């Protein structure tokens, strides 16, 4: 049974950092694309970052601030988020697919990230 479980969200001040985790089961993260998406209230879901093999992708608004990584031994993908700002407030989801930005096969339940002073 495929499952993705996000964790690590929370409340952080502007300029702060969080590390999100996406723990996978039922498949191995080394062999699929794992992407992070986010959805803010009243906005469409946005692709934030993706990792497939040794290739990583970032949306322009997070380049230089967010880093995606993968730990095969823990079957987990991480999203390190630094220098957070108000626009980063959203529910963050991870998803698995064959290739980055193709239709996701499975989604996690999401984790809330709130940037507030």
N, CA, C and O atoms as a GROMACS GRO file, in nm:
protein
  468
    1UNK      N    1   0.084  -0.119   0.000
    1UNK     CA    2   0.000   0.000   0.000
    1UNK      C    3   0.088   0.124   0.000
    1UNK      O    4   0.173   0.141   0.087
    2UNK      N    5   0.066   0.210  -0.098
    2UNK     CA    6   0.145   0.332  -0.110
    2UNK      C    7   0.093   0.436  -0.011
    2UNK      O    8  -0.028   0.460  -0.001
    3UNK      N    9   0.185   0.496   0.059
    3UNK     CA   10   0.148   0.601   0.154
    3UNK      C   11   0.256   0.706   0.160
    3UNK      O   12   0.375   0.675   0.156
    4UNK      N   13   0.215   0.831   0.169
    4UNK     CA   14   0.305   0.944   0.188
    4UNK      C   15   0.258   1.021   0.309
    4UNK      O   16   0.140   1.056   0.320
    5UNK      N   17   0.350   1.048   0.402
    5UNK     CA   18   0.314   1.118   0.524
    5UNK      C   19   0.407   1.237   0.542
    5UNK      O   20   0.527   1.222   0.560
    6UNK      N   21   0.348   1.356   0.535
    6UNK     CA   22   0.426   1.478   0.555
    6UNK      C   23   0.430   1.515   0.703
    6UNK      O   24   0.338   1.485   0.778
    7UNK      N   25   0.538   1.580   0.741
    7UNK     CA   26   0.552   1.633   0.877
    7UNK      C   27   0.650   1.748   0.873
    7UNK      O   28   0.718   1.771   0.773
    8UNK      N   29   0.656   1.822   0.984
    8UNK     CA   30   0.753   1.929   0.996
    8UNK      C   31   0.698   2.068   0.980
    8UNK      O   32   0.771   2.166   0.998
    9UNK      N   33   0.571   2.080   0.946
    9UNK     CA   34   0.513   2.213   0.934
    9UNK      C   35   0.497   2.279   1.069
    9UNK      O   36   0.517   2.217   1.173
   10UNK      N   37   0.460   2.406   1.065
   10UNK     CA   38   0.441   2.478   1.190
   10UNK      C   39   0.434   2.627   1.168
   10UNK      O   40   0.422   2.675   1.056
   11UNK      N   41   0.444   2.698   1.279
   11UNK     CA   42   0.440   2.845   1.278
   11UNK      C   43   0.583   2.897   1.291
   11UNK      O   44   0.657   2.855   1.380
   12UNK      N   45   0.620   2.987   1.203
   12UNK     CA   46   0.756   3.040   1.204
   12UNK      C   47   0.751   3.189   1.170
   12UNK      O   48   0.664   3.233   1.096
   13UNK      N   49   0.845   3.263   1.223
   13UNK     CA   50   0.853   3.406   1.193
   13UNK      C   51   0.919   3.429   1.058
   13UNK      O   52   0.994   3.344   1.011
   14UNK      N   53   0.893   3.542   0.996
   14UNK     CA   54   0.963   3.573   0.870
   14UNK      C   55   1.114   3.565   0.888
   14UNK      O   56   1.168   3.612   0.988
   15UNK      N   57   1.180   3.506   0.790
   15UNK     CA   58   1.324   3.485   0.799
   15UNK      C   59   1.363   3.355   0.863
   15UNK      O   60   1.480   3.317   0.863
   16UNK      N   61   1.267   3.285   0.919
   16UNK     CA   62   1.295   3.159   0.987
   16UNK      C   63   1.304   3.042   0.891
   16UNK      O   64   1.294   3.058   0.769
   17UNK      N   65   1.324   2.923   0.948
   17UNK     CA   66   1.344   2.802   0.869
   17UNK      C   67   1.257   2.689   0.921
   17UNK      O   68   1.222   2.684   1.039
   18UNK      N   69   1.223   2.600   0.831
   18UNK     CA   70   1.156   2.475   0.865
   18UNK      C   71   1.208   2.367   0.772
   18UNK      O   72   1.251   2.395   0.660
   19UNK      N   73   1.203   2.243   0.818
   19UNK     CA   74   1.234   2.131   0.732
   19UNK      C   75   1.114   2.038   0.728
   19UNK      O   76   1.074   1.983   0.830
   20UNK      N   77   1.058   2.022   0.610
   20UNK     CA   78   0.947   1.930   0.591
   20UNK      C   79   0.999   1.793   0.553
   20UNK      O   80   1.100   1.780   0.484
   21UNK      N   81   0.930   1.692   0.600
   21UNK     CA   82   0.964   1.554   0.567
   21UNK      C   83   0.846   1.488   0.496
   21UNK      O   84   0.730   1.515   0.528
   22UNK      N   85   0.878   1.402   0.403
   22UNK     CA   86   0.777   1.322   0.332
   22UNK      C   87   0.822   1.177   0.342
   22UNK      O   88   0.907   1.132   0.265
   23UNK      N   89   0.763   1.104   0.435
   23UNK     CA   90   0.799   0.964   0.457
   23UNK      C   91   0.714   0.876   0.368
   23UNK      O   92   0.591   0.883   0.370
   24UNK      N   93   0.780   0.793   0.289
   24UNK     CA   94   0.710   0.710   0.193
   24UNK      C   95   0.708   0.564   0.237
   24UNK      O   96   0.799   0.517   0.306
   25UNK      N   97   0.604   0.494   0.196
   25UNK     CA   98   0.596   0.350   0.217
   25UNK      C   99   0.522   0.290   0.098
   25UNK      O  100   0.441   0.356   0.032
   26UNK      N  101   0.551   0.164   0.071
   26UNK     CA  102   0.488   0.095  -0.042
   26UNK      C  103   0.562   0.112  -0.173
   26UNK      O  104   0.523   0.051  -0.273
   27UNK      N  105   0.666   0.192  -0.174
   27UNK     CA  106   0.751   0.210  -0.291
   27UNK      C  107   0.880   0.274  -0.240
   27UNK      O  108   0.889   0.313  -0.124
   28UNK      N  109   0.981   0.285  -0.328
   28UNK     CA  110   1.107   0.344  -0.284
   28UNK      C  111   1.130   0.477  -0.355
   28UNK      O  112   1.117   0.487  -0.477
   29UNK      N  113   1.163   0.578  -0.276
   29UNK     CA  114   1.176   0.714  -0.329
   29UNK      C  115   1.291   0.728  -0.428
   29UNK      O  116   1.293   0.824  -0.507
   30UNK      N  117   1.386   0.635  -0.426
   30UNK     CA  118   1.499   0.644  -0.519
   30UNK      C  119   1.457   0.624  -0.664
   30UNK      O  120   1.530   0.663  -0.755
   31UNK      N  121   1.342   0.564  -0.686
   31UNK     CA  122   1.305   0.521  -0.821
   31UNK      C  123   1.188   0.597  -0.881
   31UNK      O  124   1.139   0.562  -0.988
   32UNK      N  125   1.143   0.700  -0.812
   32UNK     CA  126   1.030   0.779  -0.860
   32UNK      C  127   1.059   0.928  -0.839
   32UNK      O  128   1.154   0.965  -0.770
   33UNK      N  129   0.977   1.010  -0.901
   33UNK     CA  130   0.983   1.154  -0.878
   33UNK      C  131   0.898   1.189  -0.758
   33UNK      O  132   0.782   1.148  -0.748
   34UNK      N  133   0.955   1.264  -0.668
   34UNK     CA  134   0.882   1.312  -0.551
   34UNK      C  135   0.878   1.464  -0.560
   34UNK      O  136   0.982   1.530  -0.569
   35UNK      N  137   0.760   1.518  -0.556
   35UNK     CA  138   0.743   1.663  -0.567
   35UNK      C  139   0.676   1.719  -0.443
   35UNK      O  140   0.597   1.651  -0.377
   36UNK      N  141   0.708   1.842  -0.415
   36UNK     CA  142   0.639   1.920  -0.312
   36UNK      C  143   0.552   2.024  -0.382
   36UNK      O  144   0.597   2.096  -0.471
   37UNK      N  145   0.427   2.029  -0.339
   37UNK     CA  146   0.332   2.129  -0.385
   37UNK      C  147   0.285   2.208  -0.262
   37UNK      O  148   0.303   2.166  -0.148
   38UNK      N  149   0.226   2.322  -0.289
   38UNK     CA  150   0.165   2.398  -0.180
   38UNK      C  151   0.038   2.465  -0.230
   38UNK      O  152   0.023   2.494  -0.349
   39UNK      N  153  -0.051   2.489  -0.137
   39UNK     CA  154  -0.175   2.558  -0.170
   39UNK      C  155  -0.209   2.654  -0.057
   39UNK      O  156  -0.232   2.615   0.057
   40UNK      N  157  -0.213   2.781  -0.093
   40UNK     CA  158  -0.251   2.884   0.002
   40UNK      C  159  -0.401   2.910  -0.009
   40UNK      O  160  -0.460   2.881  -0.114
   41UNK      N  161  -0.463   2.962   0.096
   41UNK     CA  162  -0.607   2.990   0.092
   41UNK      C  163  -0.644   3.079  -0.027
   41UNK      O  164  -0.584   3.185  -0.046
   42UNK      N  165  -0.741   3.035  -0.105
   42UNK     CA  166  -0.788   3.115  -0.217
   42UNK      C  167  -0.700   3.111  -0.341
   42UNK      O  168  -0.727   3.180  -0.439
   43UNK      N  169  -0.595   3.029  -0.336
   43UNK     CA  170  -0.503   3.021  -0.450
   43UNK      C  171  -0.498   2.879  -0.504
   43UNK      O  172  -0.535   2.784  -0.436
   44UNK      N  173  -0.453   2.869  -0.628
   44UNK     CA  174  -0.438   2.737  -0.689
   44UNK      C  175  -0.316   2.666  -0.631
   44UNK      O  176  -0.222   2.728  -0.581
   45UNK      N  177  -0.320   2.536  -0.641
   45UNK     CA  178  -0.205   2.457  -0.598
   45UNK      C  179  -0.085   2.488  -0.687
   45UNK      O  180  -0.099   2.504  -0.808
   46UNK      N  181   0.032   2.497  -0.626
   46UNK     CA  182   0.154   2.536  -0.696
   46UNK      C  183   0.262   2.431  -0.674
   46UNK      O  184   0.283   2.385  -0.562
   47UNK      N  185   0.331   2.394  -0.780
   47UNK     CA  186   0.446   2.306  -0.767
   47UNK      C  187   0.564   2.384  -0.712
   47UNK      O  188   0.598   2.489  -0.766
   48UNK      N  189   0.626   2.335  -0.608
   48UNK     CA  190   0.734   2.406  -0.540
   48UNK      C  191   0.870   2.350  -0.578
   48UNK      O  192   0.962   2.424  -0.615
   49UNK      N  193   0.883   2.217  -0.569
   49UNK     CA  194   1.012   2.155  -0.593
   49UNK      C  195   0.990   2.008  -0.626
   49UNK      O  196   0.888   1.950  -0.590
   50UNK      N  197   1.088   1.950  -0.694
   50UNK     CA  198   1.078   1.810  -0.732
   50UNK      C  199   1.217   1.749  -0.742
   50UNK      O  200   1.314   1.817  -0.777
   51UNK      N  201   1.226   1.621  -0.710
   51UNK     CA  202   1.352   1.549  -0.724
   51UNK      C  203   1.326   1.417  -0.793
   51UNK      O  204   1.232   1.344  -0.759
   52UNK      N  205   1.411   1.387  -0.891
   52UNK     CA  206   1.404   1.261  -0.964
   52UNK      C  207   1.546   1.223  -1.000
   52UNK      O  208   1.616   1.297  -1.068
   53UNK      N  209   1.588   1.107  -0.954
   53UNK     CA  210   1.728   1.066  -0.970
   53UNK      C  211   1.818   1.176  -0.911
   53UNK      O  212   1.806   1.207  -0.792
   54UNK      N  213   1.905   1.233  -0.990
   54UNK     CA  214   1.995   1.338  -0.939
   54UNK      C  215   1.950   1.477  -0.981
   54UNK      O  216   2.022   1.574  -0.958
   55UNK      N  217   1.834   1.487  -1.040
   55UNK     CA  218   1.785   1.615  -1.091
   55UNK      C  219   1.685   1.677  -0.993
   55UNK      O  220   1.597   1.609  -0.941
   56UNK      N  221   1.702   1.805  -0.970
   56UNK     CA  222   1.610   1.879  -0.884
   56UNK      C  223   1.553   1.998  -0.960
   56UNK      O  224   1.616   2.054  -1.049
   57UNK      N  225   1.433   2.035  -0.922
   57UNK     CA  226   1.364   2.149  -0.983
   57UNK      C  227   1.306   2.236  -0.871
   57UNK      O  228   1.266   2.186  -0.766
   58UNK      N  229   1.303   2.365  -0.897
   58UNK     CA  230   1.244   2.460  -0.802
   58UNK      C  231   1.165   2.565  -0.878
   58UNK      O  232   1.205   2.610  -0.985
   59UNK      N  233   1.053   2.603  -0.821
   59UNK     CA  234   0.984   2.718  -0.877
   59UNK      C  235   1.065   2.843  -0.846
   59UNK      O  236   1.137   2.848  -0.746
   60UNK      N  237   1.052   2.944  -0.930
   60UNK     CA  238   1.139   3.062  -0.919
   60UNK      C  239   1.133   3.128  -0.782
   60UNK      O  240   1.234   3.177  -0.732
   61UNK      N  241   1.015   3.130  -0.722
   61UNK     CA  242   0.999   3.206  -0.598
   61UNK      C  243   1.073   3.144  -0.480
   61UNK      O  244   1.089   3.209  -0.377
   62UNK      N  245   1.118   3.018  -0.492
   62UNK     CA  246   1.186   2.954  -0.380
   62UNK      C  247   1.333   2.924  -0.409
   62UNK      O  248   1.405   2.877  -0.322
   63UNK      N  249   1.376   2.951  -0.531
   63UNK     CA  250   1.516   2.923  -0.566
   63UNK      C  251   1.610   3.001  -0.475
   63UNK      O  252   1.591   3.120  -0.450
   64UNK      N  253   1.712   2.930  -0.426
   64UNK     CA  254   1.807   2.992  -0.335
   64UNK      C  255   1.764   2.989  -0.190
   64UNK      O  256   1.844   3.018  -0.102
   65UNK      N  257   1.639   2.955  -0.164
   65UNK     CA  258   1.589   2.949  -0.026
   65UNK      C  259   1.550   2.808   0.016
   65UNK      O  260   1.568   2.771   0.132
   66UNK      N  261   1.497   2.729  -0.076
   66UNK     CA  262   1.452   2.593  -0.046
   66UNK      C  263   1.548   2.492  -0.108
   66UNK      O  264   1.606   2.516  -0.213
   67UNK      N  265   1.564   2.381  -0.040
   67UNK     CA  266   1.647   2.272  -0.090
   67UNK      C  267   1.574   2.140  -0.072
   67UNK      O  268   1.530   2.107   0.038
   68UNK      N  269   1.561   2.065  -0.180
   68UNK     CA  270   1.498   1.933  -0.173
   68UNK      C  271   1.609   1.828  -0.167
   68UNK      O  272   1.712   1.842  -0.233
   69UNK      N  273   1.587   1.724  -0.088
   69UNK     CA  274   1.685   1.618  -0.077
   69UNK      C  275   1.614   1.487  -0.049
   69UNK      O  276   1.494   1.484  -0.020
   70UNK      N  277   1.690   1.380  -0.057
   70UNK     CA  278   1.632   1.246  -0.045
   70UNK      C  279   1.724   1.159   0.038
   70UNK      O  280   1.846   1.163   0.020
   71UNK      N  281   1.667   1.082   0.128
   71UNK     CA  282   1.741   0.984   0.207
   71UNK      C  283   1.683   0.847   0.177
   71UNK      O  284   1.578   0.810   0.229
   72UNK      N  285   1.752   0.772   0.091
   72UNK     CA  286   1.701   0.642   0.052
   72UNK      C  287   1.691   0.544   0.167
   72UNK      O  288   1.600   0.461   0.171
   73UNK      N  289   1.784   0.553   0.260
   73UNK     CA  290   1.784   0.460   0.373
   73UNK      C  291   1.659   0.480   0.460
   73UNK      O  292   1.608   0.385   0.518
   74UNK      N  293   1.612   0.603   0.468
   74UNK     CA  294   1.493   0.633   0.547
   74UNK      C  295   1.368   0.641   0.458
   74UNK      O  296   1.257   0.661   0.507
   75UNK      N  297   1.387   0.624   0.326
   75UNK     CA  298   1.277   0.633   0.230
   75UNK      C  299   1.196   0.762   0.250
   75UNK      O  300   1.074   0.761   0.254
   76UNK      N  301   1.269   0.870   0.261
   76UNK     CA  302   1.209   0.999   0.296
   76UNK      C  303   1.269   1.109   0.208
   76UNK      O  304   1.388   1.108   0.177
   77UNK      N  305   1.184   1.202   0.169
   77UNK     CA  306   1.228   1.321   0.096
   77UNK      C  307   1.205   1.442   0.186
   77UNK      O  308   1.104   1.450   0.256
   78UNK      N  309   1.299   1.534   0.183
   78UNK     CA  310   1.294   1.651   0.268
   78UNK      C  311   1.283   1.778   0.185
   78UNK      O  312   1.326   1.783   0.070
   79UNK      N  313   1.227   1.879   0.246
   79UNK     CA  314   1.228   2.013   0.187
   79UNK      C  315   1.276   2.108   0.295
   79UNK      O  316   1.201   2.142   0.387
   80UNK      N  317   1.401   2.151   0.283
   80UNK     CA  318   1.456   2.250   0.375
   80UNK      C  319   1.417   2.388   0.326
   80UNK      O  320   1.447   2.426   0.213
   81UNK      N  321   1.350   2.462   0.412
   81UNK     CA  322   1.298   2.593   0.373
   81UNK      C  323   1.363   2.698   0.462
   81UNK      O  324   1.342   2.700   0.584
   82UNK      N  325   1.440   2.786   0.401
   82UNK     CA  326   1.509   2.893   0.474
   82UNK      C  327   1.456   3.028   0.431
   82UNK      O  328   1.394   3.042   0.326
   83UNK      N  329   1.481   3.127   0.514
   83UNK     CA  330   1.441   3.265   0.484
   83UNK      C  331   1.293   3.272   0.442
   83UNK      O  332   1.259   3.331   0.340
   84UNK      N  333   1.210   3.210   0.522
   84UNK     CA  334   1.068   3.206   0.489
   84UNK      C  335   1.004   3.343   0.494
   84UNK      O  336   1.042   3.428   0.575
   85UNK      N  337   0.907   3.365   0.407
   85UNK     CA  338   0.833   3.491   0.407
   85UNK      C  339   0.683   3.463   0.406
   85UNK      O  340   0.640   3.348   0.395
   86UNK      N  341   0.605   3.569   0.419
   86UNK     CA  342   0.461   3.554   0.432
   86UNK      C  343   0.400   3.475   0.315
   86UNK      O  344   0.305   3.400   0.334
   87UNK      N  345   0.456   3.493   0.197
   87UNK     CA  346   0.401   3.427   0.078
   87UNK      C  347   0.423   3.276   0.079
   87UNK      O  348   0.366   3.205  -0.004
   88UNK      N  349   0.504   3.227   0.170
   88UNK     CA  350   0.527   3.083   0.181
   88UNK      C  351   0.420   3.013   0.264
   88UNK      O  352   0.418   2.891   0.272
   89UNK      N  353   0.332   3.091   0.326
   89UNK     CA  354   0.225   3.032   0.406
   89UNK      C  355   0.131   2.951   0.317
   89UNK      O  356   0.074   3.003   0.221
   90UNK      N  357   0.116   2.824   0.350
   90UNK     CA  358   0.033   2.734   0.269
   90UNK      C  359   0.031   2.597   0.335
   90UNK      O  360   0.104   2.570   0.430
   91UNK      N  361  -0.056   2.511   0.282
   91UNK     CA  362  -0.048   2.369   0.314
   91UNK      C  363   0.046   2.306   0.210
   91UNK      O  364   0.028   2.324   0.090
   92UNK      N  365   0.144   2.234   0.260
   92UNK     CA  366   0.244   2.172   0.173
   92UNK      C  367   0.214   2.023   0.162
   92UNK      O  368   0.190   1.954   0.261
   93UNK      N  369   0.215   1.975   0.038
   93UNK     CA  370   0.188   1.835   0.009
   93UNK      C  371   0.306   1.774  -0.066
   93UNK      O  372   0.372   1.842  -0.144
   94UNK      N  373   0.332   1.647  -0.042
   94UNK     CA  374   0.424   1.576  -0.129
   94UNK      C  375   0.344   1.476  -0.212
   94UNK      O  376   0.237   1.430  -0.173
   95UNK      N  377   0.400   1.444  -0.328
   95UNK     CA  378   0.331   1.356  -0.421
   95UNK      C  379   0.434   1.275  -0.499
   95UNK      O  380   0.548   1.319  -0.517
   96UNK      N  381   0.396   1.159  -0.543
   96UNK     CA  382   0.485   1.071  -0.618
   96UNK      C  383   0.431   1.052  -0.760
   96UNK      O  384   0.310   1.038  -0.781
   97UNK      N  385   0.522   1.051  -0.855
   97UNK     CA  386   0.486   1.028  -0.995
   97UNK      C  387   0.605   0.968  -1.067
   97UNK      O  388   0.713   0.953  -1.009
   98UNK      N  389   0.584   0.933  -1.192
   98UNK     CA  390   0.693   0.873  -1.269
   98UNK      C  391   0.800   0.976  -1.305
   98UNK      O  392   0.920   0.945  -1.306
   99UNK      N  393   0.756   1.096  -1.334
   99UNK     CA  394   0.849   1.204  -1.370
   99UNK      C  395   0.802   1.333  -1.306
   99UNK      O  396   0.684   1.350  -1.275
  100UNK      N  397   0.895   1.424  -1.286
  100UNK     CA  398   0.859   1.551  -1.224
  100UNK      C  399   0.753   1.624  -1.305
  100UNK      O  400   0.762   1.639  -1.427
  101UNK      N  401   0.652   1.670  -1.231
  101UNK     CA  402   0.547   1.755  -1.284
  101UNK      C  403   0.449   1.680  -1.375
  101UNK      O  404   0.364   1.744  -1.439
  102UNK      N  405   0.459   1.548  -1.383
  102UNK     CA  406   0.353   1.471  -1.448
  102UNK      C  407   0.245   1.441  -1.344
  102UNK      O  408   0.264   1.467  -1.225
  103UNK      N  409   0.135   1.388  -1.388
  103UNK     CA  410   0.023   1.365  -1.297
  103UNK      C  411   0.065   1.274  -1.183
  103UNK      O  412   0.120   1.166  -1.206
  104UNK      N  413   0.039   1.318  -1.061
  104UNK     CA  414   0.080   1.243  -0.945
  104UNK      C  415  -0.008   1.120  -0.925
  104UNK      O  416  -0.128   1.122  -0.949
  105UNK      N  417   0.057   1.014  -0.881
  105UNK     CA  418  -0.016   0.890  -0.855
  105UNK      C  419  -0.073   0.887  -0.714
  105UNK      O  420  -0.182   0.834  -0.691
  106UNK      N  421   0.001   0.944  -0.621
  106UNK     CA  422  -0.041   0.945  -0.480
  106UNK      C  423   0.000   1.076  -0.416
  106UNK      O  424   0.099   1.138  -0.454
  107UNK      N  425  -0.080   1.117  -0.318
  107UNK     CA  426  -0.056   1.240  -0.245
  107UNK      C  427  -0.055   1.212  -0.095
  107UNK      O  428  -0.119   1.119  -0.046
  108UNK      N  429   0.020   1.295  -0.024
  108UNK     CA  430   0.012   1.293   0.121
  108UNK      C  431  -0.104   1.379   0.168
  108UNK      O  432  -0.177   1.437   0.088
  109UNK      N  433  -0.120   1.384   0.300
  109UNK     CA  434  -0.234   1.456   0.358
  109UNK      C  435  -0.207   1.604   0.377
  109UNK      O  436  -0.299   1.682   0.401
  110UNK      N  437  -0.081   1.643   0.368
  110UNK     CA  438  -0.044   1.784   0.379
  110UNK      C  439   0.000   1.823   0.518
  110UNK      O  440  -0.039   1.761   0.618
  111UNK      N  441   0.082   1.927   0.524
  111UNK     CA  442   0.127   1.984   0.651
  111UNK      C  443   0.122   2.136   0.639
  111UNK      O  444   0.164   2.192   0.537
  112UNK      N  445   0.072   2.201   0.742
  112UNK     CA  446   0.051   2.346   0.736
  112UNK      C  447   0.180   2.419   0.771
  112UNK      O  448   0.245   2.388   0.871
  113UNK      N  449   0.215   2.516   0.688
  113UNK     CA  450   0.325   2.607   0.717
  113UNK      C  451   0.267   2.747   0.725
  113UNK      O  452   0.204   2.795   0.631
  114UNK      N  453   0.289   2.812   0.839
  114UNK     CA  454   0.238   2.948   0.859
  114UNK      C  455   0.355   3.038   0.895
  114UNK      O  456   0.426   3.014   0.992
  115UNK      N  457   0.373   3.142   0.815
  115UNK     CA  458   0.478   3.240   0.841
  115UNK      C  459   0.408   3.366   0.892
  115UNK      O  460   0.330   3.429   0.821
  116UNK      N  461   0.437   3.400   1.015
  116UNK     CA  462   0.368   3.512   1.077
  116UNK      C  463   0.458   3.575   1.183
  116UNK      O  464   0.536   3.508   1.249
  117UNK      N  465   0.445   3.708   1.196
  117UNK     CA  466   0.520   3.777   1.300
  117UNK      C  467   0.433   3.799   1.423
  117UNK      O  468   0.479   3.857   1.522
   0.00000   0.00000   0.00000
